Short mmCIF file of C-alpha atoms and ligand atoms in Angstrom, two decimals:
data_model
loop_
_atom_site.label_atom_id
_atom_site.label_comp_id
_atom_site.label_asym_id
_atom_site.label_seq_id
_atom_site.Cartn_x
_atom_site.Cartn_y
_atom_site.Cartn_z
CA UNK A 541 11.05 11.86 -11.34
CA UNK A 542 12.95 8.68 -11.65
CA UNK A 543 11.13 6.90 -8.94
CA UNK A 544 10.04 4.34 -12.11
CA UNK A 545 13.10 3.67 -12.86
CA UNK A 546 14.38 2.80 -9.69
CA UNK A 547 11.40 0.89 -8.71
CA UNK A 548 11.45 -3.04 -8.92
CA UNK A 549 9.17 -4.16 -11.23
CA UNK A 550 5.94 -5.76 -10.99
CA UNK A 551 5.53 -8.33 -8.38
CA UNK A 552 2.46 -10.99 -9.38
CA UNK A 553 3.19 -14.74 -8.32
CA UNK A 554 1.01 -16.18 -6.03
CA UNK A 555 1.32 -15.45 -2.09
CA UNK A 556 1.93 -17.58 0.14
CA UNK A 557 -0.85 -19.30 2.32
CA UNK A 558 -1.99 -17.14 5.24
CA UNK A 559 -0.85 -18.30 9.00
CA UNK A 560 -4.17 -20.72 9.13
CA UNK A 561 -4.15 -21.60 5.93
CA UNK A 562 -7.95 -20.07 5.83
CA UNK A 563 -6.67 -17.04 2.88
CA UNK A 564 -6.59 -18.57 -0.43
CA UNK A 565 -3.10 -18.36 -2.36
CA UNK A 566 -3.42 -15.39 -4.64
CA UNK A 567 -2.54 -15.15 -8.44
CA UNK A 568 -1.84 -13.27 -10.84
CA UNK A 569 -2.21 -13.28 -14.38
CA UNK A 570 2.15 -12.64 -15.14
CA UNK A 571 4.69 -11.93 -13.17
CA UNK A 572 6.57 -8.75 -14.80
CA UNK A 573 10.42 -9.29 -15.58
CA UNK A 574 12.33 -9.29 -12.22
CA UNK A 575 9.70 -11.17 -9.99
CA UNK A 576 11.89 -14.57 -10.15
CA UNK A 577 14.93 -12.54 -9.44
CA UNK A 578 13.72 -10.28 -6.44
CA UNK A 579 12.08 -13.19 -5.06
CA UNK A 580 15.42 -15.38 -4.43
CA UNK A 581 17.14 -12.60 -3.70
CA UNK A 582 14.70 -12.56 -0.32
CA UNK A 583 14.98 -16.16 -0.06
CA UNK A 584 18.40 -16.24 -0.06
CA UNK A 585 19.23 -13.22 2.42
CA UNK A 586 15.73 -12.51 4.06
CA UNK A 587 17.58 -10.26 6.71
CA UNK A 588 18.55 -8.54 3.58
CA UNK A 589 15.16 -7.63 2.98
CA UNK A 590 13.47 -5.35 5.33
CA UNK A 591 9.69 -4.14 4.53
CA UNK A 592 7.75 -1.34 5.31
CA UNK A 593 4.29 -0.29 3.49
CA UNK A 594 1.02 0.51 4.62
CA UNK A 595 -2.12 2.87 4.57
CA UNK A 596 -4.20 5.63 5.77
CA UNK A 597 -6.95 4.28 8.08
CA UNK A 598 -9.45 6.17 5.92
CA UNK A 599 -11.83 3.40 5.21
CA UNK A 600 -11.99 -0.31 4.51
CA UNK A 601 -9.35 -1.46 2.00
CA UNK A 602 -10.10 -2.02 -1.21
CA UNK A 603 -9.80 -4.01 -4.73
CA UNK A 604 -6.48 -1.62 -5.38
CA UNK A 605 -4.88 -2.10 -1.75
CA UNK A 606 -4.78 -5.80 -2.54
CA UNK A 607 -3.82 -6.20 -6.12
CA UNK A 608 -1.79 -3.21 -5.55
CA UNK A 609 0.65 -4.29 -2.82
CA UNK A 610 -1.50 -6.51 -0.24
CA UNK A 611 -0.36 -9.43 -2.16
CA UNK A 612 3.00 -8.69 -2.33
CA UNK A 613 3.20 -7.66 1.19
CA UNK A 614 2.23 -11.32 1.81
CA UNK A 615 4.41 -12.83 -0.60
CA UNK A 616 7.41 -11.19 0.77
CA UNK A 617 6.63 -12.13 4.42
CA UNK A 618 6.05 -15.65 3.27
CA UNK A 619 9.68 -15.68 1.42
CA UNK A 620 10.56 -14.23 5.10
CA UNK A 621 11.80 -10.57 4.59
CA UNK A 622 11.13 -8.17 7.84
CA UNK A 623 7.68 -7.08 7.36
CA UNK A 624 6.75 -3.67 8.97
CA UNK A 625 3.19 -2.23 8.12
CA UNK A 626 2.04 1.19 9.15
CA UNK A 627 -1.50 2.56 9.81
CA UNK A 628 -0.77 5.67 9.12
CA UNK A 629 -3.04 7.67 11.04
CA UNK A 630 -1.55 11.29 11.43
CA UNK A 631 -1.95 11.17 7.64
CA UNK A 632 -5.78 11.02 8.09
CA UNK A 633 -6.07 14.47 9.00
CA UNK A 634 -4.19 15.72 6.28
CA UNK A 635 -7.08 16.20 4.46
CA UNK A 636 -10.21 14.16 6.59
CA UNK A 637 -12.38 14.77 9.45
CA UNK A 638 -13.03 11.61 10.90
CA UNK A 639 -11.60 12.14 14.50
CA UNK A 640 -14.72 10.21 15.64
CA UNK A 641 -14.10 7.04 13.43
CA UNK A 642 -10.47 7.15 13.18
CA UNK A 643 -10.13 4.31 15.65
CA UNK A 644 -12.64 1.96 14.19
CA UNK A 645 -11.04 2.67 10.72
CA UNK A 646 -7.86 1.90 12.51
CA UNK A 647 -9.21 -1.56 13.59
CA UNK A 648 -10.37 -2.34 10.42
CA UNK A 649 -7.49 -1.79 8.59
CA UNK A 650 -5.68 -3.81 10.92
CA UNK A 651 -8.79 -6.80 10.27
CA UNK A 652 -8.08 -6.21 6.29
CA UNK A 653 -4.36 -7.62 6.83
CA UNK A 654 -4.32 -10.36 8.96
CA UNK A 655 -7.66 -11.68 6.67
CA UNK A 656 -5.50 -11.45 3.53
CA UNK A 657 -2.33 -13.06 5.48
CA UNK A 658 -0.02 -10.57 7.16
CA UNK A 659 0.84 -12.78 10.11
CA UNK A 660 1.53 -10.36 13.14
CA UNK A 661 3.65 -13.11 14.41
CA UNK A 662 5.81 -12.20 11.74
CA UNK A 663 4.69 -8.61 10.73
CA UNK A 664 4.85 -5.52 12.59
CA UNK A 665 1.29 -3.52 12.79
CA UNK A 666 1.44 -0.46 14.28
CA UNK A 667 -0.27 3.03 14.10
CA UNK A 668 2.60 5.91 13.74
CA UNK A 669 0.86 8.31 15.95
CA UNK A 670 2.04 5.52 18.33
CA UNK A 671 5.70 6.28 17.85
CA UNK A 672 6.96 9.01 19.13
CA UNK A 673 10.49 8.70 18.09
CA UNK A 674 9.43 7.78 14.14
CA UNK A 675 7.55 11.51 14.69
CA UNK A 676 10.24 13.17 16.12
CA UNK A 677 12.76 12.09 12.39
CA UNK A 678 10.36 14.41 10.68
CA UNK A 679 12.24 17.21 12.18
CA UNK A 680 15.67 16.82 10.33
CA UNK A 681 14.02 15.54 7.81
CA UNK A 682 12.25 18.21 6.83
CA UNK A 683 15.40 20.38 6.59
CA UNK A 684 16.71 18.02 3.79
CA UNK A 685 14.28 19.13 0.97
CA UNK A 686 13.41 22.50 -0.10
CA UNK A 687 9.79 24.07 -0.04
CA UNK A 688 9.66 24.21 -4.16
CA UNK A 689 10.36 20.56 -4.01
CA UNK A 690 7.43 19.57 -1.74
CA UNK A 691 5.41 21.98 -3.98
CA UNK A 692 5.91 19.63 -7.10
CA UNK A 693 5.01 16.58 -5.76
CA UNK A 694 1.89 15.31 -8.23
CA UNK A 695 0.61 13.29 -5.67
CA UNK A 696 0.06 15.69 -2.90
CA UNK A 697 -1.09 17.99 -5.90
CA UNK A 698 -3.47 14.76 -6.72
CA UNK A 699 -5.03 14.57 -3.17
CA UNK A 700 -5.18 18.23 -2.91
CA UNK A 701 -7.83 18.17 -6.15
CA UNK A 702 -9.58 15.32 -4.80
CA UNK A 703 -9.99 17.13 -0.93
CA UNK A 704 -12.94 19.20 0.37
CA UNK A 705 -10.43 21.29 2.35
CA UNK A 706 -10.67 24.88 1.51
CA UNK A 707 -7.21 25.38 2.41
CA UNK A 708 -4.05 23.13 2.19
CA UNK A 709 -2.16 22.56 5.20
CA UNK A 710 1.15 22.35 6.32
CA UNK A 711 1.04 18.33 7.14
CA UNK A 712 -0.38 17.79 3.55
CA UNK A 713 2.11 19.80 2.42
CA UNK A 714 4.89 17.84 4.17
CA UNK A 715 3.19 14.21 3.51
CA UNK A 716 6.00 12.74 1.62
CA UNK A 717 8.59 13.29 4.35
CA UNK A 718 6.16 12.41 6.81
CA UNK A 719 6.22 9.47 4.75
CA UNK A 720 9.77 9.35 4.61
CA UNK A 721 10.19 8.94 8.20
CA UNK A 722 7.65 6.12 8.26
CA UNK A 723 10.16 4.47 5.80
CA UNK A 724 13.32 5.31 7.08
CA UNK A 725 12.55 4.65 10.63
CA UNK A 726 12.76 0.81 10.08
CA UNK A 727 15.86 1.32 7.43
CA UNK A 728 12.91 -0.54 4.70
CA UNK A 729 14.53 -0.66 1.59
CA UNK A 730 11.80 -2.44 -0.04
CA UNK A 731 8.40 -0.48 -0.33
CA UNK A 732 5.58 -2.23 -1.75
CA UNK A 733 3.41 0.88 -3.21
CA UNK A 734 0.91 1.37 -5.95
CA UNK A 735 2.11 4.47 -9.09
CA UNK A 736 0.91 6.74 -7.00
CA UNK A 737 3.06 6.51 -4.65
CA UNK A 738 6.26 6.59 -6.53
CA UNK A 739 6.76 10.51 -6.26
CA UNK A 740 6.75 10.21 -2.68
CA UNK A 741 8.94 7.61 -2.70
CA UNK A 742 11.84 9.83 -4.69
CA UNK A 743 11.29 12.04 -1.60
CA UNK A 744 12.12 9.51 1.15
CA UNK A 745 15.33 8.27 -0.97
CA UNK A 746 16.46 11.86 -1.53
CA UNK A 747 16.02 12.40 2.45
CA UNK A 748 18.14 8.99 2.66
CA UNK A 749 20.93 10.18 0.62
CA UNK A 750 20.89 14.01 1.86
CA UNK A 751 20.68 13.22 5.15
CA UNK A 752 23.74 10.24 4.57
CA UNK A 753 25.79 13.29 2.99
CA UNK A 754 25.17 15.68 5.34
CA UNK A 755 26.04 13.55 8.05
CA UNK A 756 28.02 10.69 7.52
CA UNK A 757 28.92 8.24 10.64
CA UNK A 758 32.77 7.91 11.70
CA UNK A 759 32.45 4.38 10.30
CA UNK A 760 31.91 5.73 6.91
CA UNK A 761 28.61 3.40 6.73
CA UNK A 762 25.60 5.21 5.87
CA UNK A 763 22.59 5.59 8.25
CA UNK A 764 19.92 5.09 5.91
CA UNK A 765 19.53 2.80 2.76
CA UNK A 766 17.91 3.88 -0.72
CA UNK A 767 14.44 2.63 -0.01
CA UNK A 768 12.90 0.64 -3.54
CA UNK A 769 9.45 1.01 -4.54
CA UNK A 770 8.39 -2.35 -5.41
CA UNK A 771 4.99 -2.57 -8.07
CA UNK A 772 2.72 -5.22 -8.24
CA UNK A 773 0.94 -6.38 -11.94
CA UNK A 774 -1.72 -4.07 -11.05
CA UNK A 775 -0.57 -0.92 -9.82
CA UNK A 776 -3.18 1.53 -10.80
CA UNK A 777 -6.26 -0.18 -10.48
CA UNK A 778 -9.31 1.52 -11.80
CA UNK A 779 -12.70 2.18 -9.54
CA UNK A 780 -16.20 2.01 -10.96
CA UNK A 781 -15.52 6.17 -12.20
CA UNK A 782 -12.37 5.20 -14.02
CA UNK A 783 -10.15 6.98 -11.86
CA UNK A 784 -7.54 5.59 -9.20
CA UNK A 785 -9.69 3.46 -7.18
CA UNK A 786 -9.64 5.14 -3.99
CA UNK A 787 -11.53 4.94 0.06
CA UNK A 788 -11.51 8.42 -0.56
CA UNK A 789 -13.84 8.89 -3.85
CA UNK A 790 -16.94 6.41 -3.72
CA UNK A 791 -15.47 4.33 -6.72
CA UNK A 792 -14.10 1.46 -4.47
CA UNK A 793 -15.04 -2.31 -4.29
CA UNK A 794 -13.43 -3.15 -0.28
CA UNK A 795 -12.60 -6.41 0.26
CA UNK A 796 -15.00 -6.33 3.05
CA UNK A 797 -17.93 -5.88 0.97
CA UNK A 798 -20.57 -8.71 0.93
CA UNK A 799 -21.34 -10.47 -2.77
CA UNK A 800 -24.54 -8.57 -3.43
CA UNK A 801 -23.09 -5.48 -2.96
CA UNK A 802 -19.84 -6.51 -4.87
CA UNK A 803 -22.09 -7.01 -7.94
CA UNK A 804 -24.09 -4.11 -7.82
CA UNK A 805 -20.78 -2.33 -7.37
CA UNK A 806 -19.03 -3.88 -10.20
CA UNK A 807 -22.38 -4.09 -12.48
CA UNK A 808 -22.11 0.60 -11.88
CA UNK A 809 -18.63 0.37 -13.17
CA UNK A 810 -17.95 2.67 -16.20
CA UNK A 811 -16.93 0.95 -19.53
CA UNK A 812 -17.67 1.92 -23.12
CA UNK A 813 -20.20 1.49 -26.26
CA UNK A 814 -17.59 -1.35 -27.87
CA UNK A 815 -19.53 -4.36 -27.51
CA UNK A 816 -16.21 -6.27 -28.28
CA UNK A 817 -13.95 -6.60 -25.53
CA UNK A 818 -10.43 -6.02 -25.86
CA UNK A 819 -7.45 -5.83 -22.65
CA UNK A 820 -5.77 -2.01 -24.09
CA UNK A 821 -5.31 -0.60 -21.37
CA UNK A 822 -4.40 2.48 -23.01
CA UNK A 823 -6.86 3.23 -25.80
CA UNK A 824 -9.40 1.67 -23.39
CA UNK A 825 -8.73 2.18 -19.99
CA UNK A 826 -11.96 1.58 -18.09
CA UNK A 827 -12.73 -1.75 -19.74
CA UNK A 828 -9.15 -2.85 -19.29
CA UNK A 829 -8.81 -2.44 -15.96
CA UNK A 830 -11.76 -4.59 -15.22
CA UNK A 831 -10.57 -7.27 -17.86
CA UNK A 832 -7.04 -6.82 -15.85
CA UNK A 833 -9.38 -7.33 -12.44
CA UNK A 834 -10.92 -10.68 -13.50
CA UNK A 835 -7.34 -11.68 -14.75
CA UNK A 836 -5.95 -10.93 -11.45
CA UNK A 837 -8.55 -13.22 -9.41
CA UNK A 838 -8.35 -15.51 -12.24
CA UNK A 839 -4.88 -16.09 -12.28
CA UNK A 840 -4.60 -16.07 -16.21
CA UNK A 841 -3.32 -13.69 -18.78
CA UNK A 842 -6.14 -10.76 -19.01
CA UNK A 843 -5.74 -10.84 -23.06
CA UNK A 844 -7.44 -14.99 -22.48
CA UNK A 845 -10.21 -13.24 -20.26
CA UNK A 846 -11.05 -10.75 -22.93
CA UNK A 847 -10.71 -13.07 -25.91
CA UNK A 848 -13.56 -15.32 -24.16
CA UNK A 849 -15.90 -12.85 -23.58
CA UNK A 850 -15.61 -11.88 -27.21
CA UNK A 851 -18.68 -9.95 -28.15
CA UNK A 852 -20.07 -10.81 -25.27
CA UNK A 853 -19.97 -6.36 -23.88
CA UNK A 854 -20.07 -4.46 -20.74
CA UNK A 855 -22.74 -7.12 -18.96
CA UNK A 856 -20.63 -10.29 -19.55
CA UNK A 857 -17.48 -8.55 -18.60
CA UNK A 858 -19.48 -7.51 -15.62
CA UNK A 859 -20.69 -10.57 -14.99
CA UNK A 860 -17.22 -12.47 -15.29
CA UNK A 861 -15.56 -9.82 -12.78
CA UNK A 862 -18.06 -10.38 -10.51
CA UNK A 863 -18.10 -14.11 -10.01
CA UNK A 864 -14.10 -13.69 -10.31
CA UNK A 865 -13.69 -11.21 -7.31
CA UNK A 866 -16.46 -12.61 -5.20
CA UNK A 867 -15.09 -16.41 -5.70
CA UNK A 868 -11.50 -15.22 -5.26
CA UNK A 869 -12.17 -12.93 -1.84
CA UNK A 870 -14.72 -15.85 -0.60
CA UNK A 871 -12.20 -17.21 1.78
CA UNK A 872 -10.53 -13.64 2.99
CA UNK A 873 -14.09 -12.80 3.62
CA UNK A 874 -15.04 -15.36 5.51
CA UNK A 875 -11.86 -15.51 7.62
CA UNK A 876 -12.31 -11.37 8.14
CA UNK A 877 -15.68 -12.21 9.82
CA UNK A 878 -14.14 -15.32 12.08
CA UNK A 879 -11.50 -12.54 13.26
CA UNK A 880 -13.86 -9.29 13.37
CA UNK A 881 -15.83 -11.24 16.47
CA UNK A 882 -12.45 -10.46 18.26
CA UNK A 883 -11.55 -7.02 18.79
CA UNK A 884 -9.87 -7.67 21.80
CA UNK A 885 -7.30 -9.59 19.62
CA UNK A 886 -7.01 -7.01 17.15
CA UNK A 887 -5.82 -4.15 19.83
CA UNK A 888 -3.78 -6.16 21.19
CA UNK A 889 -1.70 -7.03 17.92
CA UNK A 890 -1.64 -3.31 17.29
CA UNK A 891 -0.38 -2.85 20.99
CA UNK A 892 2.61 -5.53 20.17
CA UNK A 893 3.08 -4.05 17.07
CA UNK A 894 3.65 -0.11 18.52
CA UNK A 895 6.19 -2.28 21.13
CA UNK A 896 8.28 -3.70 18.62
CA UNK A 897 8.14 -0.04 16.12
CA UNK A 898 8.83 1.93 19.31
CA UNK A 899 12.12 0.03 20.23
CA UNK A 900 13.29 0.06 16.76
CA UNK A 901 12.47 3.73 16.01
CA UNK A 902 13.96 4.63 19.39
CA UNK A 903 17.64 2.78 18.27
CA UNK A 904 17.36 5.00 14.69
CA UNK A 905 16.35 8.16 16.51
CA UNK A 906 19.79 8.02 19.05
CA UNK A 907 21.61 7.20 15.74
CA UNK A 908 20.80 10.03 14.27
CA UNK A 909 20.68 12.60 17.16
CA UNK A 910 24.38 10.76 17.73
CA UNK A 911 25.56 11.57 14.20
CA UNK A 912 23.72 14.77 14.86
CA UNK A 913 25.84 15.48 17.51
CA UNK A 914 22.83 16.40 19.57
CA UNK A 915 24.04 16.13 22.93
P1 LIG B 1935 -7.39 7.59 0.29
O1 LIG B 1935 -8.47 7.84 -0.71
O2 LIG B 1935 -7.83 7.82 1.69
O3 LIG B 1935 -6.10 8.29 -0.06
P2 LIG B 1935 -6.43 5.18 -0.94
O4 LIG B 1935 -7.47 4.25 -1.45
O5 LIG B 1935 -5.72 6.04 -1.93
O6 LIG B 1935 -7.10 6.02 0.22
P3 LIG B 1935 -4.03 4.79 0.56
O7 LIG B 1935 -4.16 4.45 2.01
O8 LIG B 1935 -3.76 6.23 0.21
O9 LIG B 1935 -5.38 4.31 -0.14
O10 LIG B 1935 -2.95 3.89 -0.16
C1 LIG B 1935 -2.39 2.76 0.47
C2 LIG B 1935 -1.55 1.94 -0.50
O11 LIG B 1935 -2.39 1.32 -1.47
C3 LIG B 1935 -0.53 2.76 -1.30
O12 LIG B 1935 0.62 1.99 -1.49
C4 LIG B 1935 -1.22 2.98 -2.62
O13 LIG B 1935 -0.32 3.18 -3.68
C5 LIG B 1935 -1.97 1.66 -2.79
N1 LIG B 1935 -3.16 1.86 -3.61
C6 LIG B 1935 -4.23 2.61 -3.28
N2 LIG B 1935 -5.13 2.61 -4.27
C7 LIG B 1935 -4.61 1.83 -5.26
C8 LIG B 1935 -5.08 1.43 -6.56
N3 LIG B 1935 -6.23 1.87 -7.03
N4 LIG B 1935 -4.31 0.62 -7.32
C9 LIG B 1935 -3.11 0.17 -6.84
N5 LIG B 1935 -2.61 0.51 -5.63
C10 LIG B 1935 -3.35 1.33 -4.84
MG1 LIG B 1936 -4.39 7.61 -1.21
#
């Protein structure tokens, strides 16, 4: 796996406004090395710089959506790369059976971005089930990678665990280039992702180079770049169980959640018998990751937070992360609710959103059935 390596590190400076200036300007306790660098890189060649992230309409988005790449989804549109953001919903059924609320999840999802700034003036929303021609690039695709490959991959090994699904099927199975085509469509070379997405991401840039190899345009340019992974400062965020916080396993705090139940969420978090608190995140990873939590909201180095609460245990670490989340999503919250009294607006953005994705994944698909040579 050498995903890591690849991947641009850690991305933790504070976004940029939202479009209304309603969203607060997120921080983060330190940008990793690299930040400064990728950053005017965008700046200076934003057409450079082309985006594409985005989640399973599961369930509302979470504490680990935004630390993990929300934020630097809206940093990067702010510095003015090509944003493209994908719901994707034919992943939902990879493992879930929520037919019935797929399209309210869908909504939602779509309410969770333009609350913490994606501006769909300048970002495309769509839904890939939307997108016929993205769809249709899983078919080469999935000739580019071998069945023992697919059968490695630790996160589709991860999600497996975690399903109820007696079985696993053959779109779990073939997530990652799935996932791949969702990338690749756009030509993205940047991919804001939390760790657990790394191993997927190998698989979309060994479909890039593969498929470059295999069919290489008369111009000798290459039809797809190397997509990056890009990490934010918190890219494994912890739920209340101390595992990945996830929609998927109860342990989430979403961003839509109101104060009270933020604190009763956050006050059910796991931790340990050390009264002292320390930020170690890996002798003590529970703890840490809600030191790393206040940090993030705070804006300051997570090693400060800890040192303050001293002695102080579990309930005053509680009790900090609590009044830093709640204070910190006040104003995302409050412009979610403004927007949420418009669904009308919200389906319509997704509408625009398929319209731009479509003509763009149309152009990539007759590249590649012209390289093809499909007649
Ligand atoms: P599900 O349980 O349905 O899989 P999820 O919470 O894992 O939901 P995804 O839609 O699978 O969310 O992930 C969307 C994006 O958010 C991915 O880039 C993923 O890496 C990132 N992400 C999800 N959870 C976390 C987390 N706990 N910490 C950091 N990043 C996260
Ligand atoms: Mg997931």
């Amino acid at each position: 796996m050498t995903a890591t390596a690849t991947a641009t590190q850690a991305h933790g400076a504070p976004a940029p406004a939202a479009p209304t200036g309603t969203a607060p300007a997120s921080t983060a306790p330190a940008a990793a090395p690299g930040t400064a660098a990728l950053d005017e890189a965008v700046r200076r060649d934003p057409a450079g710089h082309r985006v594409l992230t985005g989640d399973r309409p599961t369930g509302p988005l979470h504490l680990g959506h935004y630390f993990g790449t929300l934020q630097n989804r809206v940093r990067l549109q702010g510095l003015g790369a090509e944003m493209f953001v994908v719901i994707a919903d034919y992943q939902v059924i990879t493992d879930r059976d929520i037919a019935h609320r797929l399209a309210e999840h869908t909504e939602n999802l779509a309410l969770d971005y333009l609350a913490t700034g994606l501006d769909p003036e300048r970002a495309t929303i769509f839904p890939h089930s939307a997108v016929p021609a993205l769809n249709q690039l899983l078919l080469p695709f999935l000739s580019l990678v071998s069945v023992a490959e697919l059968g490695r991959n630790p996160t589709v090994k991860d999600e497996i665990a975690h399903s109820d699904q007696a079985a696993v099927n053959g779109l779990m199975f073939t997530y990652p280039v799935h996932q791949a085509a969702d990338i690749l469509f756009c030509k993205a070379n940047l991919v804001p992702v939390g760790q657990d997405q790394l191993p997927h991401l190998e698989v979309a840039r060994t479909v890039a180079r593969r498929f470059n190899e295999r069919y290489p345009r008369p111009d000798g340019a290459r039809v797809f770049p190397q997509p990056e992974a890009l990490l934010s400062a918190a890219p494994l965020l912890l739920g209340t169980d101390g595992t990945k916080m996830s929609k998927s396993r109860g342990n989430a705090v979403p961003l839509s959640a109101d104060e009270d139940t933020t604190a009763r969420l956050i006050r059910g978090a796991r931790t340990d018998t050390d009264r002292r608190i320390s930020y170690d995140p890996a002798g003590r990873p529970e703890v840490s990751s809600l030191v790393l939590l206040a940090a993030l909201c705070q804006g300051r180095p997570p090693e400060r937070i800890a040192e303050e609460i001293g002695d102080g245990g579990a309930a005053a670490l509680k009790r900090t992360v609590t009044e830093s989340v709640n204070e910190h999503l006040r104003p995302i919250r409050a412009r979610r609710a403004e927007l949420a009294a418009d669904r009308g607006y919200i389906r319509q953005v997704l509408r625009a959103g398929a319209e731009r994705a479509n003509a763009v994944a149309d152009a990539t698909l007759t590249e590649v059935r012209d390289v093809m040579g499909s007649l």
